[in-house]
PDB file of C-alpha atoms in Angstrom:
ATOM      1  CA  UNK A1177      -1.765 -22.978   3.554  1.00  0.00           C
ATOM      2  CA  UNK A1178      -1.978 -23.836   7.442  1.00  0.00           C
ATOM      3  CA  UNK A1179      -3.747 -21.394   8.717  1.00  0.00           C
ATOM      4  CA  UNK A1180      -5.556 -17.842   7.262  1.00  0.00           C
ATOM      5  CA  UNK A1181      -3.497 -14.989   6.775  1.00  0.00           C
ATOM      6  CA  UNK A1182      -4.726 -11.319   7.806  1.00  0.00           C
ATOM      7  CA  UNK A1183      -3.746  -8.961   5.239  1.00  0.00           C
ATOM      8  CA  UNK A1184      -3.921  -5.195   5.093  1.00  0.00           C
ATOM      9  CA  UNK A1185      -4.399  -4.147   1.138  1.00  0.00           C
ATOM     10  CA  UNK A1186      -4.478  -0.385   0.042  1.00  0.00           C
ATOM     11  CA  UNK A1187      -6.204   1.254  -2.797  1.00  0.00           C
ATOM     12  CA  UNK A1188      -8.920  -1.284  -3.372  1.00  0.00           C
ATOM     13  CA  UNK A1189     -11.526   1.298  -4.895  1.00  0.00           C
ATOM     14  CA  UNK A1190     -10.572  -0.428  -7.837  1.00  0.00           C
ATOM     15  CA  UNK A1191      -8.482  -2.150 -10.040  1.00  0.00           C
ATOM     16  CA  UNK A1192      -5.060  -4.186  -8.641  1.00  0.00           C
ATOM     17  CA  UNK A1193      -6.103  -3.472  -5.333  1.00  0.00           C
ATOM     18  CA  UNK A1194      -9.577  -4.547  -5.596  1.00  0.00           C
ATOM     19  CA  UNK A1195      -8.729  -7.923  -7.681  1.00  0.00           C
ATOM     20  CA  UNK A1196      -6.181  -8.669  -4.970  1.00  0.00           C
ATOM     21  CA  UNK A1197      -8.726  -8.007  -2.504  1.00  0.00           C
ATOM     22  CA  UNK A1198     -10.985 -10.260  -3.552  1.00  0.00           C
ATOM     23  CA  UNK A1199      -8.982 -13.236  -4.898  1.00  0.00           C
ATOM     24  CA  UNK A1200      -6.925 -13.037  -1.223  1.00  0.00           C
ATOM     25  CA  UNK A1201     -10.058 -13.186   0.508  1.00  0.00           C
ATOM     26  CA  UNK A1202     -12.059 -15.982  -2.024  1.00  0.00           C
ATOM     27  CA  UNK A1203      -8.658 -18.129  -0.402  1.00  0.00           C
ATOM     28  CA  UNK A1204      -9.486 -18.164   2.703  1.00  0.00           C
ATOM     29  CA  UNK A1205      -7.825 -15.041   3.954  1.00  0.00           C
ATOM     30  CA  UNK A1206      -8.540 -12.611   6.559  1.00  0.00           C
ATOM     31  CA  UNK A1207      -8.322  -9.848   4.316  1.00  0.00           C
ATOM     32  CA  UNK A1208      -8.415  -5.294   5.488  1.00  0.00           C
ATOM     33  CA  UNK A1209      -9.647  -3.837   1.968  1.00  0.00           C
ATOM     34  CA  UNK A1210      -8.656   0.251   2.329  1.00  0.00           C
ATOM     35  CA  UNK A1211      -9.918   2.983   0.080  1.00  0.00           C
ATOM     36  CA  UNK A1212      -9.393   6.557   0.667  1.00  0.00           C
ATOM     37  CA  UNK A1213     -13.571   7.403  -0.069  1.00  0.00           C
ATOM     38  CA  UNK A1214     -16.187   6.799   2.434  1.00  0.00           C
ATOM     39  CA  UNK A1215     -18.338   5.391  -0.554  1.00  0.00           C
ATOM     40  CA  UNK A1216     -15.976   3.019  -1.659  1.00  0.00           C
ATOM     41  CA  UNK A1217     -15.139   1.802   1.826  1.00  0.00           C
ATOM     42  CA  UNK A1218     -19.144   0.952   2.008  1.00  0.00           C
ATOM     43  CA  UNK A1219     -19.150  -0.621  -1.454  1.00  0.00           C
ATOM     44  CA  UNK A1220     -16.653  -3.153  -0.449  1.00  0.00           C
ATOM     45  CA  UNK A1221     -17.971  -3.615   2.422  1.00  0.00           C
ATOM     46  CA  UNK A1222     -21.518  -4.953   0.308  1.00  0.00           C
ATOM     47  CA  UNK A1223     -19.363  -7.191  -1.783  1.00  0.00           C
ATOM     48  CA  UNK A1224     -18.333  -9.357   1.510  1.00  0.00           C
ATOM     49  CA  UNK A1225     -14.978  -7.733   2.090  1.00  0.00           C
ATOM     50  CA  UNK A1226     -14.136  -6.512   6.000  1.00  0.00           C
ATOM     51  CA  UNK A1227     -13.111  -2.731   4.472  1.00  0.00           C
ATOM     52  CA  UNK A1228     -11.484   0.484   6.319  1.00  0.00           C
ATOM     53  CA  UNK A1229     -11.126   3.849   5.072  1.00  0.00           C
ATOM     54  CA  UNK A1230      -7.260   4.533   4.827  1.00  0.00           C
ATOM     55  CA  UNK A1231      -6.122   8.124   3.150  1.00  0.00           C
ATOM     56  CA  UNK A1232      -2.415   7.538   2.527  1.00  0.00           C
ATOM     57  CA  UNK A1233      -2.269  11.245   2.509  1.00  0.00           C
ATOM     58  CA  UNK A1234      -3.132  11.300   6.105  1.00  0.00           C
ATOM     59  CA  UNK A1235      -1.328  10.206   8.925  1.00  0.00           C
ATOM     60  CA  UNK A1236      -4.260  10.296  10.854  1.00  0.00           C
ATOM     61  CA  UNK A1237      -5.947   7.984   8.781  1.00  0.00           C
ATOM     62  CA  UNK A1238      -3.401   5.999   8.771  1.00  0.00           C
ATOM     63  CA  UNK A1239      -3.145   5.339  12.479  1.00  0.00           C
ATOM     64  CA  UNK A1240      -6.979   5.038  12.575  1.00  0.00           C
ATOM     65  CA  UNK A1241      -6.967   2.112   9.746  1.00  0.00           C
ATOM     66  CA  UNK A1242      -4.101   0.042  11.207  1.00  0.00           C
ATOM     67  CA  UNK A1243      -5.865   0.704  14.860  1.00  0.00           C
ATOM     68  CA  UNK A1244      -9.143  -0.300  13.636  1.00  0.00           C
ATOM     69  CA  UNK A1245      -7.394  -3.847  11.982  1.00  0.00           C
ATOM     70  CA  UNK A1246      -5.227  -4.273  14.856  1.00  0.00           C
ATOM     71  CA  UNK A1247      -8.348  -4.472  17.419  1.00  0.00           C
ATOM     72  CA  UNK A1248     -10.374  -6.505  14.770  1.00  0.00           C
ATOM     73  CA  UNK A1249      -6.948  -9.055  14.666  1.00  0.00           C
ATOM     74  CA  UNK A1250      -5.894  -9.344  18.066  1.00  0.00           C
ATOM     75  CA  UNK A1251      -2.632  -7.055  17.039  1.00  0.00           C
ATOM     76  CA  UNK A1252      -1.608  -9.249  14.747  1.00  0.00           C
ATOM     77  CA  UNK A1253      -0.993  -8.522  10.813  1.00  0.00           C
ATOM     78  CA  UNK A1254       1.027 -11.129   8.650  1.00  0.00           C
ATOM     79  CA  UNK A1255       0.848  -8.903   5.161  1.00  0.00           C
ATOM     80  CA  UNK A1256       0.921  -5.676   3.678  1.00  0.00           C
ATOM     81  CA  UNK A1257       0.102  -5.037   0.657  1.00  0.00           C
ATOM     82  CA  UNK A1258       0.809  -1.360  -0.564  1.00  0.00           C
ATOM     83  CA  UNK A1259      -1.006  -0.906  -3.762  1.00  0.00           C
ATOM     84  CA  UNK A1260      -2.262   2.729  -3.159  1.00  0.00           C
ATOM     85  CA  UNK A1261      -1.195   4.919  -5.753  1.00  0.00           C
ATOM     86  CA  UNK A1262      -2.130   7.185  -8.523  1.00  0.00           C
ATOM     87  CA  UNK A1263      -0.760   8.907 -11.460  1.00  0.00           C
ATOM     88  CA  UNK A1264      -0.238  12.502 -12.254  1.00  0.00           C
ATOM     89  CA  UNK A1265       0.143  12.943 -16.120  1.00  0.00           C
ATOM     90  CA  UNK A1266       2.049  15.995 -17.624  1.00  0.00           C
ATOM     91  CA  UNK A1267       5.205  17.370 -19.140  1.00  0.00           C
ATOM     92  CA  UNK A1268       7.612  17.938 -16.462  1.00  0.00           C
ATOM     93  CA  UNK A1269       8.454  21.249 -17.225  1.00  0.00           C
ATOM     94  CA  UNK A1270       4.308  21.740 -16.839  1.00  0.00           C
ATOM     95  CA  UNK A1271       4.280  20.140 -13.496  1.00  0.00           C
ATOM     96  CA  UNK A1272       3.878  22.351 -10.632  1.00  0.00           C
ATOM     97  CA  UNK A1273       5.588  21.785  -7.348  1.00  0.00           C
ATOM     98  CA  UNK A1274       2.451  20.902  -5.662  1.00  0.00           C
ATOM     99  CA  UNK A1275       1.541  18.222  -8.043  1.00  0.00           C
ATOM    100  CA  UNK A1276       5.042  16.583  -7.823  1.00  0.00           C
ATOM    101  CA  UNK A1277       4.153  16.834  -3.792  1.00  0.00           C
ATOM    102  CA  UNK A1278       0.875  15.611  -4.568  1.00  0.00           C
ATOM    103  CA  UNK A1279       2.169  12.788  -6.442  1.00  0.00           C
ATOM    104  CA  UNK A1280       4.850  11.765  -3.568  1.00  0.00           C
ATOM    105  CA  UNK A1281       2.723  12.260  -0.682  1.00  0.00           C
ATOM    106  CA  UNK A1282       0.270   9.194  -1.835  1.00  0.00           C
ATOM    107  CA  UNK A1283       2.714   7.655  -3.894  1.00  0.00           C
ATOM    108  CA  UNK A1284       5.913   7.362  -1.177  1.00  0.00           C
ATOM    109  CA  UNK A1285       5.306   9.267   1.739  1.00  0.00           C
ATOM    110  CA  UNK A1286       2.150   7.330   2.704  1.00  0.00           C
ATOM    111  CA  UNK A1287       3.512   4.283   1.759  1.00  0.00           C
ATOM    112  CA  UNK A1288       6.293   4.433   3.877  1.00  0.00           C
ATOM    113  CA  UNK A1289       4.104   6.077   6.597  1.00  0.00           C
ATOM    114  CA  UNK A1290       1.883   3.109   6.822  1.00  0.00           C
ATOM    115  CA  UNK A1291       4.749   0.613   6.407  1.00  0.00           C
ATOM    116  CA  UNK A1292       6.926   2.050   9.482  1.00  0.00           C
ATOM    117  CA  UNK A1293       3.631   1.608  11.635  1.00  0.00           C
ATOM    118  CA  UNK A1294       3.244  -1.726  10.515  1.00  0.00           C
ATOM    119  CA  UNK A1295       6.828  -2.882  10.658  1.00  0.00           C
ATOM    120  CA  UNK A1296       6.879  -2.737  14.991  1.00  0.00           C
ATOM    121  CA  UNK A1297       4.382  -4.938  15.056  1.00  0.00           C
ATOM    122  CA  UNK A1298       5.389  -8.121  12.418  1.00  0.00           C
ATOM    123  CA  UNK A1299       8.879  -7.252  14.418  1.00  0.00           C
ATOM    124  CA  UNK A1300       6.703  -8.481  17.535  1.00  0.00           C
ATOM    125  CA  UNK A1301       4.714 -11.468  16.476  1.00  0.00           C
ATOM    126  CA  UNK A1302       8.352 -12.523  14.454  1.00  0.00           C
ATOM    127  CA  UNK A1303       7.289 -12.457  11.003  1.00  0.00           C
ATOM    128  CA  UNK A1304       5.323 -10.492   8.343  1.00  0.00           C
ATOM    129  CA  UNK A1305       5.362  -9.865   4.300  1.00  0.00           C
ATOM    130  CA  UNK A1306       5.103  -6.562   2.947  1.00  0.00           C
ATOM    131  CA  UNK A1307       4.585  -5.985  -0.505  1.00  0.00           C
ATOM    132  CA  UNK A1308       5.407  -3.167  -2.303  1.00  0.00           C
ATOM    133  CA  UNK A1309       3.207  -2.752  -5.964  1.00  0.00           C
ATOM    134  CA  UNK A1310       5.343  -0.477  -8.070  1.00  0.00           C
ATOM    135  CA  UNK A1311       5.241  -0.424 -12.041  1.00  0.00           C
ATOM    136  CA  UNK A1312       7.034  -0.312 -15.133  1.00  0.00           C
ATOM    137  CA  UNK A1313       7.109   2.993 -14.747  1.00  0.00           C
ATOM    138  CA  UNK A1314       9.465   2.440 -11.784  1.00  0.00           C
ATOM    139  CA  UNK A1315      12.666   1.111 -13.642  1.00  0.00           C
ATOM    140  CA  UNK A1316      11.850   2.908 -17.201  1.00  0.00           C
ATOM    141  CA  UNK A1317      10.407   6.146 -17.403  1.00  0.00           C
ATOM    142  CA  UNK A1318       7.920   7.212 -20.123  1.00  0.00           C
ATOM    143  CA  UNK A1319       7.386  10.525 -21.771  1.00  0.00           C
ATOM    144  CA  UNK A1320       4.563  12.830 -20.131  1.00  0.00           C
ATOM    145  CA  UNK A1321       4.553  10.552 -17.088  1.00  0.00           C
ATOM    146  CA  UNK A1322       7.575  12.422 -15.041  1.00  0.00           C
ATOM    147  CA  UNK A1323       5.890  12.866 -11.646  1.00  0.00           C
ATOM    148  CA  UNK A1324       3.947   9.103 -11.307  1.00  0.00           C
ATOM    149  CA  UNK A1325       7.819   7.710 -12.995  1.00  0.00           C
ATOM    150  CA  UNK A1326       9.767   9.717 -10.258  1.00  0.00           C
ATOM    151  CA  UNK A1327       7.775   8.523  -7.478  1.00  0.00           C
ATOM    152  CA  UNK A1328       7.755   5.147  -8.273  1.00  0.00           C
ATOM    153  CA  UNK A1329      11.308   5.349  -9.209  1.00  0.00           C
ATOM    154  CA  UNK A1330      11.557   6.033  -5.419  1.00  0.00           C
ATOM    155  CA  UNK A1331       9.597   3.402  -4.259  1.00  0.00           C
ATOM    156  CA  UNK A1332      11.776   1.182  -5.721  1.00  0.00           C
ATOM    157  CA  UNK A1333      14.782   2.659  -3.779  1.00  0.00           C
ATOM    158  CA  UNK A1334      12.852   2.551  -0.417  1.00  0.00           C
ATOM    159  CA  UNK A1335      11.846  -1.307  -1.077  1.00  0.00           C
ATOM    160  CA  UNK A1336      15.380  -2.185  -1.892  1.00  0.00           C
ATOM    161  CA  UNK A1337      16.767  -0.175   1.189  1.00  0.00           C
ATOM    162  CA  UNK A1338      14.193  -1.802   3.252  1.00  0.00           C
ATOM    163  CA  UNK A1339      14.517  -5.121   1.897  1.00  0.00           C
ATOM    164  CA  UNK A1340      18.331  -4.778   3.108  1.00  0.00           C
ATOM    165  CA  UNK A1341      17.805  -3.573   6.637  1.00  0.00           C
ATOM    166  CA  UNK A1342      14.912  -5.932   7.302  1.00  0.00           C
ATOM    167  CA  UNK A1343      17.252  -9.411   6.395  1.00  0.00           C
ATOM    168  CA  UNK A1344      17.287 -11.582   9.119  1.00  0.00           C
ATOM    169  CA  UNK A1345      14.087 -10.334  11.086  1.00  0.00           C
ATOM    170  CA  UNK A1346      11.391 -12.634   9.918  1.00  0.00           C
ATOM    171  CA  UNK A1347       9.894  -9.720   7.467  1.00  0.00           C
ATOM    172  CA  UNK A1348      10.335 -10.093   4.160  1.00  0.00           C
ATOM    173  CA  UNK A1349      10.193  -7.476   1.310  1.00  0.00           C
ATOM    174  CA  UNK A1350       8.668  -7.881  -2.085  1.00  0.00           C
ATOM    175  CA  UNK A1351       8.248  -5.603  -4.658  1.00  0.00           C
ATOM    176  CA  UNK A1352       5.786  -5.988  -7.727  1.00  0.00           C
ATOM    177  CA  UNK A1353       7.303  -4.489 -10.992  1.00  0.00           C
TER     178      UNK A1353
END
């Protein structure tokens, strides 16, 4: 490594996001830990970790969270890593229409909401990485699991699609399976 990366992670409240967090930032790295909760913001904050409340739900929030890490870096960001999500369990034929919503709105929507704010600045500075986390769940669907399968089923799509139209511009796409 030459120099420190800054990297924006979402959903760090716990579990990929938080590890990543962490183990990006025990390397040396400038590292933006998001969680959607005030509390959790704060708690990661006490473990040593520069933290911003994101709500990929929100575009709002959104603009507020990259604002608040593009002051902190200058303007610059060399990562994204797009680990918010959650999962809605259920039969499909018991899932409402606001629950599939729901589901999409963190799942995609934000994603891709955050990402297209990020993308006009890495297209500035030349170069960036975005990282997409997906799952299994993305490529092979499981029973009682239809609305977290479809919208990472998307997210897949989007990455690809992405991946495609970014070739050439110094921003590359990866996408965790």
């Amino acid at each position: 490594m030459t120099r420190p990366l800054t990297v924006l992670v979402t959903g760090c409240s716990s579990g990929i996001g938080h590890c990543a967090a962490h183990g990006l930032h025990a390397r040396g790295h400038r590292v933006y830990a998001s969680a959607r909760r005030t509390e959790d913001v704060r708690r990661l904050q006490n473990e040593g970790l520069s933290a911003v409340q994101l709500d990929l739900d929100d575009d709002a929030s959104i603009g507020t969270a990259l604002d608040t890490v593009l002051a902190a870096t200058g303007g610059t960001l060399d990562a994204l890593f797009n680990n918010g999500a959650y999962g809605q369990p259920g039969a499909v034929e018991d899932l409402s229409r606001a629950a599939l919503r729901a589901q999409f709105e963190t799942n995609l929507f934000g994603t891709a909401a955050l990402t297209n704010r990020v993308i006009p600045v890495m297209r500035r500075q030349g170069h960036g990485r975005i990282i997409m986390n997906s799952s299994v769940l993305g490529y092979a669907a499981m029973a009682y699991r239809g609305a977290y399968n479809a919208s990472k089923f998307a997210l897949e799509g989007l990455t690809d699609t992405l991946r495609l139209e970014l070739a050439g511009s110094g921003i590359r796409v990866s996408l965790i399976e």
